[in-house]
Coordinates of N, CA and C in Angstrom, one line a residue:
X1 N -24.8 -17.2 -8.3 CA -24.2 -15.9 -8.3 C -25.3 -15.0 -8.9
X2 N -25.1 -13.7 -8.3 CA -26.4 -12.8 -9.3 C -25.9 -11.8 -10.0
X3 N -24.5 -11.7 -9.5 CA -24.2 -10.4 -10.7 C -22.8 -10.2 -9.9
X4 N -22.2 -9.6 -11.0 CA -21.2 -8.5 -10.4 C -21.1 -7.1 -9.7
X5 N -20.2 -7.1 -8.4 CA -20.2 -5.5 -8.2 C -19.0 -4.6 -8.5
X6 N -18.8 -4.4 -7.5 CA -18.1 -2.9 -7.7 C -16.5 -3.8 -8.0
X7 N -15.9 -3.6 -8.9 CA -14.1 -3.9 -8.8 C -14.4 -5.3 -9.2
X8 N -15.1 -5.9 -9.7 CA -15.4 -7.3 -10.3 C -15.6 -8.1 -8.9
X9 N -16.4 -7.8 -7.9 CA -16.6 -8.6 -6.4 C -17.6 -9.3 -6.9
X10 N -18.0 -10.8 -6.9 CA -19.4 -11.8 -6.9 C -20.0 -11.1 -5.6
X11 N -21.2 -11.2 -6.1 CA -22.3 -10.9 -4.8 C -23.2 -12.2 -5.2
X12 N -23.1 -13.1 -3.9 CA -24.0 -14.3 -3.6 C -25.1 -13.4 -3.3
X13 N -26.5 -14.3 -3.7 CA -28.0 -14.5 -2.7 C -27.8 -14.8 -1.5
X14 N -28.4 -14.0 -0.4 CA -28.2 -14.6 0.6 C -28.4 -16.0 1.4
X15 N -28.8 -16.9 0.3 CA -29.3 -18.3 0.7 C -27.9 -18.9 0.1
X16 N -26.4 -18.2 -0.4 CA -25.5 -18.8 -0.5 C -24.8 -18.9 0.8
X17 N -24.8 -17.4 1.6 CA -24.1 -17.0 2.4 C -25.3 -16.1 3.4
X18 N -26.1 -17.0 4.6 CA -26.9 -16.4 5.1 C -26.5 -15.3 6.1
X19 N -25.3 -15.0 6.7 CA -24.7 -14.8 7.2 C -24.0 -13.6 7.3
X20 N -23.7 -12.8 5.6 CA -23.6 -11.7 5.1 C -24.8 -11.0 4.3
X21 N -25.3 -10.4 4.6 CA -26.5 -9.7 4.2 C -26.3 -8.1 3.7
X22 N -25.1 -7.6 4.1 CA -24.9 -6.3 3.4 C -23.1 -6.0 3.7
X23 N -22.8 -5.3 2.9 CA -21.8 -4.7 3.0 C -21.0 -3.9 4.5
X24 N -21.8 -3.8 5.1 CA -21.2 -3.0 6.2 C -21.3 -4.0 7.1
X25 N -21.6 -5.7 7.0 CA -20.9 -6.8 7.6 C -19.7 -6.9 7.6
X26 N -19.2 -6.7 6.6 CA -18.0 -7.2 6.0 C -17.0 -5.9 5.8
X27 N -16.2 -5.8 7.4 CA -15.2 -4.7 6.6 C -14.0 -5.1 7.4
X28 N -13.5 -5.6 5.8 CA -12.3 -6.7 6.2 C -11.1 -5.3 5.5
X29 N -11.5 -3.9 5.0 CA -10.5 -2.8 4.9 C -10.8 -1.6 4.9
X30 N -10.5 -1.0 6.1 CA -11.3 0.2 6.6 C -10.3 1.2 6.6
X31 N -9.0 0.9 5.6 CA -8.1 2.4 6.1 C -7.0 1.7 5.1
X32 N -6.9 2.5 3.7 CA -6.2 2.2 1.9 C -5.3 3.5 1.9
X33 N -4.2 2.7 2.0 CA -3.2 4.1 1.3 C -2.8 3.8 0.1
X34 N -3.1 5.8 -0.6 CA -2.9 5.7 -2.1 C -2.0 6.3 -2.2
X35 N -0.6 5.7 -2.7 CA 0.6 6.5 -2.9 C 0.5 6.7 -4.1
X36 N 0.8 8.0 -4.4 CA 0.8 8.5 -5.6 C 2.3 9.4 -6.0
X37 N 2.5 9.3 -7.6 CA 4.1 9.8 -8.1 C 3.5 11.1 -9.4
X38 N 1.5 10.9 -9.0 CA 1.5 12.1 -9.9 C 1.4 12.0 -11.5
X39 N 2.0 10.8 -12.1 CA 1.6 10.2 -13.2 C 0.0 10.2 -13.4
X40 N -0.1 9.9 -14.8 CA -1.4 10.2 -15.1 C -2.1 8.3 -14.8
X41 N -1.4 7.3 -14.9 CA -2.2 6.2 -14.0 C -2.1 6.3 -12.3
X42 N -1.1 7.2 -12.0 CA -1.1 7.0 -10.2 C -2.2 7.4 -10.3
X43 N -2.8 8.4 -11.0 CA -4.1 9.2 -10.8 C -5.0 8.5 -11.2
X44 N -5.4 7.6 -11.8 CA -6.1 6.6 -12.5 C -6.1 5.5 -11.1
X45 N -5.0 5.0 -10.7 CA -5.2 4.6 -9.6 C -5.9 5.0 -8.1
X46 N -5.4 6.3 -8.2 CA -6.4 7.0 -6.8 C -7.6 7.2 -7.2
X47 N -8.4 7.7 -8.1 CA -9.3 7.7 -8.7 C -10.4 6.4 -8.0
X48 N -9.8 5.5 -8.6 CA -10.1 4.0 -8.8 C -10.3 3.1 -7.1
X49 N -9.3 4.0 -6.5 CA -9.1 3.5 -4.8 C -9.8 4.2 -4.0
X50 N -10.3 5.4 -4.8 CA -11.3 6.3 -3.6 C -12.5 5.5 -3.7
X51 N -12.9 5.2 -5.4 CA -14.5 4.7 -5.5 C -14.6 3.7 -4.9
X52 N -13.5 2.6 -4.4 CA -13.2 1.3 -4.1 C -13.7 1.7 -2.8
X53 N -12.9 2.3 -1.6 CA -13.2 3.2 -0.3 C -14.7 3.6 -0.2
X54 N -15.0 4.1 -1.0 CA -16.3 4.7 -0.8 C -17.3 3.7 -0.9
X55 N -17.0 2.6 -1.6 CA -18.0 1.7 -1.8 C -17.9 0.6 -0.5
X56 N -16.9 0.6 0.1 CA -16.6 -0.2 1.3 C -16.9 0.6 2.1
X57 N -17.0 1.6 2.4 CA -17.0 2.8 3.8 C -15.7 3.1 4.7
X58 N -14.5 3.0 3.7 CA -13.5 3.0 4.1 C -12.6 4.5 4.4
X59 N -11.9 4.6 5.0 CA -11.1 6.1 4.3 C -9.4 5.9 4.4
X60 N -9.3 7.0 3.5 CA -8.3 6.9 2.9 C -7.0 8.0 3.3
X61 N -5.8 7.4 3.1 CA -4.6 8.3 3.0 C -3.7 8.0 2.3
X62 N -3.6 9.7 1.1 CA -3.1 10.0 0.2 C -1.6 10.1 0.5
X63 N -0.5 9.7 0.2 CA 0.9 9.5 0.5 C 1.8 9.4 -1.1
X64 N 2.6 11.0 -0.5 CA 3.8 10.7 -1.3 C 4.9 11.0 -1.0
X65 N 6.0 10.1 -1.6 CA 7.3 10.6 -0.9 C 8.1 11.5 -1.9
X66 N 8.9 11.9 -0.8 CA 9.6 12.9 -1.4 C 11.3 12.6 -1.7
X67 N 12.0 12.3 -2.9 CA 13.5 11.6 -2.9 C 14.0 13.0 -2.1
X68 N 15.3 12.3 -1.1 CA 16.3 12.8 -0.5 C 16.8 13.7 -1.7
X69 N 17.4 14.8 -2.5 CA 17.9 15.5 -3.1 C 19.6 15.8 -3.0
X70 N 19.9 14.9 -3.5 CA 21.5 14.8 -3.2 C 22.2 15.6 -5.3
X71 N 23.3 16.4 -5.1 CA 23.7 16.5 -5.7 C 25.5 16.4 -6.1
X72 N 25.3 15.8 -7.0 CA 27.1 15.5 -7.6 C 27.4 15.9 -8.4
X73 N 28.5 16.5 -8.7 CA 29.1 17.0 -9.6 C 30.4 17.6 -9.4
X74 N 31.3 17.5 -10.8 CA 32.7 17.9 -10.3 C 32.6 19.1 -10.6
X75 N 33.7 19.8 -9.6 CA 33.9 21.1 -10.0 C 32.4 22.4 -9.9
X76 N 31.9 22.0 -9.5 CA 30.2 22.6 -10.1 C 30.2 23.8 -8.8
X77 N 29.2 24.5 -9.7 CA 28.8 25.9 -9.2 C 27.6 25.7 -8.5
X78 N 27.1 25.0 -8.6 CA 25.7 24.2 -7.7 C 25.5 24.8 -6.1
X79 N 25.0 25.8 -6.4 CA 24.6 26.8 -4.4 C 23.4 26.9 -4.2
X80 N 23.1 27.1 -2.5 CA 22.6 26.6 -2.3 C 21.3 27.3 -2.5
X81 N 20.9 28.1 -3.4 CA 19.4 29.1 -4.2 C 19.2 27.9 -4.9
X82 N 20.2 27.3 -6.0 CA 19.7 25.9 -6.7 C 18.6 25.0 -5.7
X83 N 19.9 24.7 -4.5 CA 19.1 23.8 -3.8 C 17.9 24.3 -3.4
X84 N 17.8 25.3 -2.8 CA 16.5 25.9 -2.2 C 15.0 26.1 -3.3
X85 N 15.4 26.4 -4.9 CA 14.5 26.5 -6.0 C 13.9 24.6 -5.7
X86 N 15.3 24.0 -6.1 CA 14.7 22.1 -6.1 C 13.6 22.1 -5.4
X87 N 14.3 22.3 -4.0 CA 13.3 21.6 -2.9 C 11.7 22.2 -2.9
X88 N 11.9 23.3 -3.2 CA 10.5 24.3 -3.8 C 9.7 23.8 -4.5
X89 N 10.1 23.1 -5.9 CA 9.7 22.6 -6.6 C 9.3 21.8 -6.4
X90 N 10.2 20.3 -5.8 CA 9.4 19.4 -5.6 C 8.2 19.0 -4.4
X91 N 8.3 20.1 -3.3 CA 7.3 20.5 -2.7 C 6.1 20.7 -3.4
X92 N 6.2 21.7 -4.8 CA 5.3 21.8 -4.9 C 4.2 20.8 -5.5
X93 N 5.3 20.1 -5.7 CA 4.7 19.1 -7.0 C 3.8 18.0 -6.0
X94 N 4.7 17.3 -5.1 CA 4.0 16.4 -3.6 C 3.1 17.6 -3.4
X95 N 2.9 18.4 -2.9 CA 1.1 19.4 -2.6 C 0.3 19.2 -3.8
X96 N 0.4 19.4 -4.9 CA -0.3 19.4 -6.0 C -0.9 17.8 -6.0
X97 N -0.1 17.0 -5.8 CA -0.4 15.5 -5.8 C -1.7 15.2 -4.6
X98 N -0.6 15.5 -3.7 CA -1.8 15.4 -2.9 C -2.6 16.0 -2.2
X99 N -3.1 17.1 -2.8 CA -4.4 17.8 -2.6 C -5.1 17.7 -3.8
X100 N -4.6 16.9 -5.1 CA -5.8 16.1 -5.5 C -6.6 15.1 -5.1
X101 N -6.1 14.5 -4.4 CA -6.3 12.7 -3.7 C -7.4 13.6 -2.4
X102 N -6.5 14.8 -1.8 CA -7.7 15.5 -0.6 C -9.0 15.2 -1.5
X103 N -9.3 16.3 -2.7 CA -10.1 17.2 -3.4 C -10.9 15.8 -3.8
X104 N -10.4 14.9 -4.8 CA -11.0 13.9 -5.1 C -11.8 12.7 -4.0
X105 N -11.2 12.9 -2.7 CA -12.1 12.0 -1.7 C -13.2 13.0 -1.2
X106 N -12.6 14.2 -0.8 CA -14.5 14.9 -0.3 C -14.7 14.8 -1.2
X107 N -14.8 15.4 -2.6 CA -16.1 15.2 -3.6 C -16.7 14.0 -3.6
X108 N -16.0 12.9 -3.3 CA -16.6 11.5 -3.4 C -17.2 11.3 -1.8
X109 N -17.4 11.9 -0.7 CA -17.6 12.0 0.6 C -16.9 10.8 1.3
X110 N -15.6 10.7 1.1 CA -14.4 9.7 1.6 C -13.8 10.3 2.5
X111 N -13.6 9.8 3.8 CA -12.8 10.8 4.9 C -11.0 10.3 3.9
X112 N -9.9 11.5 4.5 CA -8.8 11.3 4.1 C -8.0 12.0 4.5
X113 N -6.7 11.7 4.7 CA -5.9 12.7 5.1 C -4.6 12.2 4.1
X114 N -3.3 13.4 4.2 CA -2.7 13.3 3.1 C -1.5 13.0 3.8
X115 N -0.6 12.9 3.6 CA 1.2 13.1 4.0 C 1.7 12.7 2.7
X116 N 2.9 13.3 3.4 CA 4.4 12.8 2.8 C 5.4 12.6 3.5
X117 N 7.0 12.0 3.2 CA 7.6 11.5 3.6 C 9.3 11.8 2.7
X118 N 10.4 11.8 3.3 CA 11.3 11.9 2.6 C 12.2 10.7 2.4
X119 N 12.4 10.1 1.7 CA 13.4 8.8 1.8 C 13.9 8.7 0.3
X120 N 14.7 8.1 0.0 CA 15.7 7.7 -1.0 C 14.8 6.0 -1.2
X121 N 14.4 5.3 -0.8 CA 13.3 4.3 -1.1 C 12.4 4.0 -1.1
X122 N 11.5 4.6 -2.2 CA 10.1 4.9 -2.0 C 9.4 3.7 -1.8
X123 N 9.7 2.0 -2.2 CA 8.7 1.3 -2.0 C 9.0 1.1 -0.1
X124 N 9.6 1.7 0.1 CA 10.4 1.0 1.8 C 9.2 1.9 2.4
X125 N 9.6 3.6 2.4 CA 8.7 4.2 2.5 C 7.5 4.4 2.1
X126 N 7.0 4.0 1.3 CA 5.0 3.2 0.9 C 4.8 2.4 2.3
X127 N 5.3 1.1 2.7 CA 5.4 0.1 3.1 C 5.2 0.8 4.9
X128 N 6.4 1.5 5.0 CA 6.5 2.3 6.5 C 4.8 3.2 6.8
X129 N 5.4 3.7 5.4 CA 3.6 4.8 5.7 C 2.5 3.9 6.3
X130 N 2.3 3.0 5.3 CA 0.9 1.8 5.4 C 1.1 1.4 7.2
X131 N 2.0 1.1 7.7 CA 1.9 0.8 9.0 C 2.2 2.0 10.2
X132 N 2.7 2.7 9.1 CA 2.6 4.4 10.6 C 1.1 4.2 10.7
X133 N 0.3 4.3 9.3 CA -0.8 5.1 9.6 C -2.1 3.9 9.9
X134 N -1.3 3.0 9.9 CA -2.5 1.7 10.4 C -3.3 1.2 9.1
X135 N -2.6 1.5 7.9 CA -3.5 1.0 6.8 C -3.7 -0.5 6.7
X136 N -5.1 -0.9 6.2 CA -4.6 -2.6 6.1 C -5.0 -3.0 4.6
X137 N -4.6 -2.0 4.0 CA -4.9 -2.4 2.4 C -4.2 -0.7 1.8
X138 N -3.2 -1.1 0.7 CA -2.6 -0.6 -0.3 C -3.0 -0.7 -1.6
X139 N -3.2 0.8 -2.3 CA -3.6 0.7 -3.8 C -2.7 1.1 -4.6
X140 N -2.1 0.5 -5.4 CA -0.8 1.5 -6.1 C -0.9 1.1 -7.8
X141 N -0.6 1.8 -8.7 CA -0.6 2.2 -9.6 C 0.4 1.4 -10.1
X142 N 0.5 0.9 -11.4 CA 2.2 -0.3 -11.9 C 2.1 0.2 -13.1
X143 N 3.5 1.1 -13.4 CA 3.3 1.1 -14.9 C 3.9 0.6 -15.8
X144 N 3.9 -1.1 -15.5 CA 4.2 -1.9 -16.0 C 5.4 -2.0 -17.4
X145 N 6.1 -1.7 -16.2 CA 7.7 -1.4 -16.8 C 8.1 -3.2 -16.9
X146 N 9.0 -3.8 -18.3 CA 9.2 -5.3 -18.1 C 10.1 -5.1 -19.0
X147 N 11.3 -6.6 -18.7 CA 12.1 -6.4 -19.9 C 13.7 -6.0 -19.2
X148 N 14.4 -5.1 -20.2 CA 15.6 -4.1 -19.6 C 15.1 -3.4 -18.9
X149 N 14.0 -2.4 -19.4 CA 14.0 -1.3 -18.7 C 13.2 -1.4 -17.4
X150 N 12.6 -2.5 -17.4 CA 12.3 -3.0 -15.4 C 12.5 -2.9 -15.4
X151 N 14.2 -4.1 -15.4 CA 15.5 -4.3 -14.9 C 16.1 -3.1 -14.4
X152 N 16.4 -2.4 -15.2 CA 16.9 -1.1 -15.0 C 16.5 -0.1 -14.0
X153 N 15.1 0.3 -14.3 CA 14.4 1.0 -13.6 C 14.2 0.4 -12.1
X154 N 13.3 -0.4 -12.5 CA 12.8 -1.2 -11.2 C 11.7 -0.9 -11.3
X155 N 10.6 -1.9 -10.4 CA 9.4 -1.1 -10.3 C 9.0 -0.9 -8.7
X156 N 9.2 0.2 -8.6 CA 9.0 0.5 -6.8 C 7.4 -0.5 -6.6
X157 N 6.4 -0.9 -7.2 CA 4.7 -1.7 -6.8 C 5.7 -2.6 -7.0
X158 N 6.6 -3.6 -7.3 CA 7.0 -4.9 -7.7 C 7.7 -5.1 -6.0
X159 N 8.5 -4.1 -5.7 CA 8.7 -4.2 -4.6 C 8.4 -4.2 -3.6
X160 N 7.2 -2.9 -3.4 CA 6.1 -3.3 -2.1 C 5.5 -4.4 -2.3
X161 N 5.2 -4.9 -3.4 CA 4.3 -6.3 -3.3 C 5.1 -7.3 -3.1
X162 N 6.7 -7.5 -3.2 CA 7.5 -8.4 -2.4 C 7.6 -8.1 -1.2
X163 N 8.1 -6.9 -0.3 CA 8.4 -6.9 1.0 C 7.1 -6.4 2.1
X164 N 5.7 -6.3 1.6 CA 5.1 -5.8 2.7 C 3.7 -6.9 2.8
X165 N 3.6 -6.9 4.2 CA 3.1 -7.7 5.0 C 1.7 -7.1 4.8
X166 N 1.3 -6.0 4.2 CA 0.1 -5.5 4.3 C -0.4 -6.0 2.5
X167 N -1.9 -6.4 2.5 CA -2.3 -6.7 1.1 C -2.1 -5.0 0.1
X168 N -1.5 -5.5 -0.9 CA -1.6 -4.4 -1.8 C -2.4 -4.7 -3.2
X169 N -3.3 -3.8 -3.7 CA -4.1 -3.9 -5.1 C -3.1 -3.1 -5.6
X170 N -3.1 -3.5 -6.9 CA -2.3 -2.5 -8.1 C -3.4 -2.3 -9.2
X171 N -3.1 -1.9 -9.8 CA -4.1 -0.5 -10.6 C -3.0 -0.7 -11.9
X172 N -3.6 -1.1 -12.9 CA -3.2 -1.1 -14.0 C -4.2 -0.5 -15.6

């Protein structure tokens, strides 16, 4: 071995592996979705997944979903300006997200495009996005919730990495 590369990859001498001679032999992931919730590790994570992309010659798409917005309450005065401010809001918040993930791949010269999506199951929808959009590698961020408050919580990365068929890296 001669050293370490990028994301802790061994790089053999070519007299280990005559057969691979550069990086642009080997592109076993040409298309990483980075779902992001906007936290300051999702962003640590995209960060981390663009340099990954760039260093593979990959490109990327930035994806976040958007929760269904359902409201309950007895008796409540809840109209529908409320709902229309929500859904504003959390618009804005998914654009903000991902027009960093845009902003952060051209500066890094990473092709990318962004979406979002609306569902009440975010790891389902991660999992949907990654094969709408043909991805064959997932990067997601785990903020290593354990304990009750897993339990509780859950961790939407615990779950894409049980139900999807596509490889996912997490980002810790």
């Amino acid at each position: 071995m001669t050293g370490t590369g990028c994301f802790g990859i061994s790089r053999y001498p070519s007299s280990v592996s005559p057969s691979i001679t550069n990086l642009e032999e080997v592109k076993m992931f040409k298309h990483i979705l980075l779902p992001t919730d906007g936290s300051p590790l999702s962003e640590a994570a995209m960060r981390k997944g663009i340099e990954f992309a760039k260093a593979i010659n990959a490109r990327v798409t930035g994806f976040c979903v958007i929760p269904k917005l359902r409201y309950f309450s007895y008796d409540s005065d809840i109209g529908p300006e409320f709902e229309k401010q929500a859904v504003a809001a959390v618009q804005a918040e998914v654009n903000k997200n991902l027009l960093a993930i845009e902003t952060a791949a051209k500066e890094a010269g990473v092709p990318c495009e962004a979406v979002h999506e609306k569902s009440d199951q975010t790891y389902d929808a991660i999992i949907k996005a990654a094969q709408k959009w043909e991805c064959d590698l997932i990067i997601m961020a785990s903020h290593g919730r354990r304990g009750m408050e897993g339990l509780l919580i859950g961790s939407e990365t615990q779950k894409v990495l049980t139900h999807s068929k596509i490889p996912v890296l997490v980002y810790r």
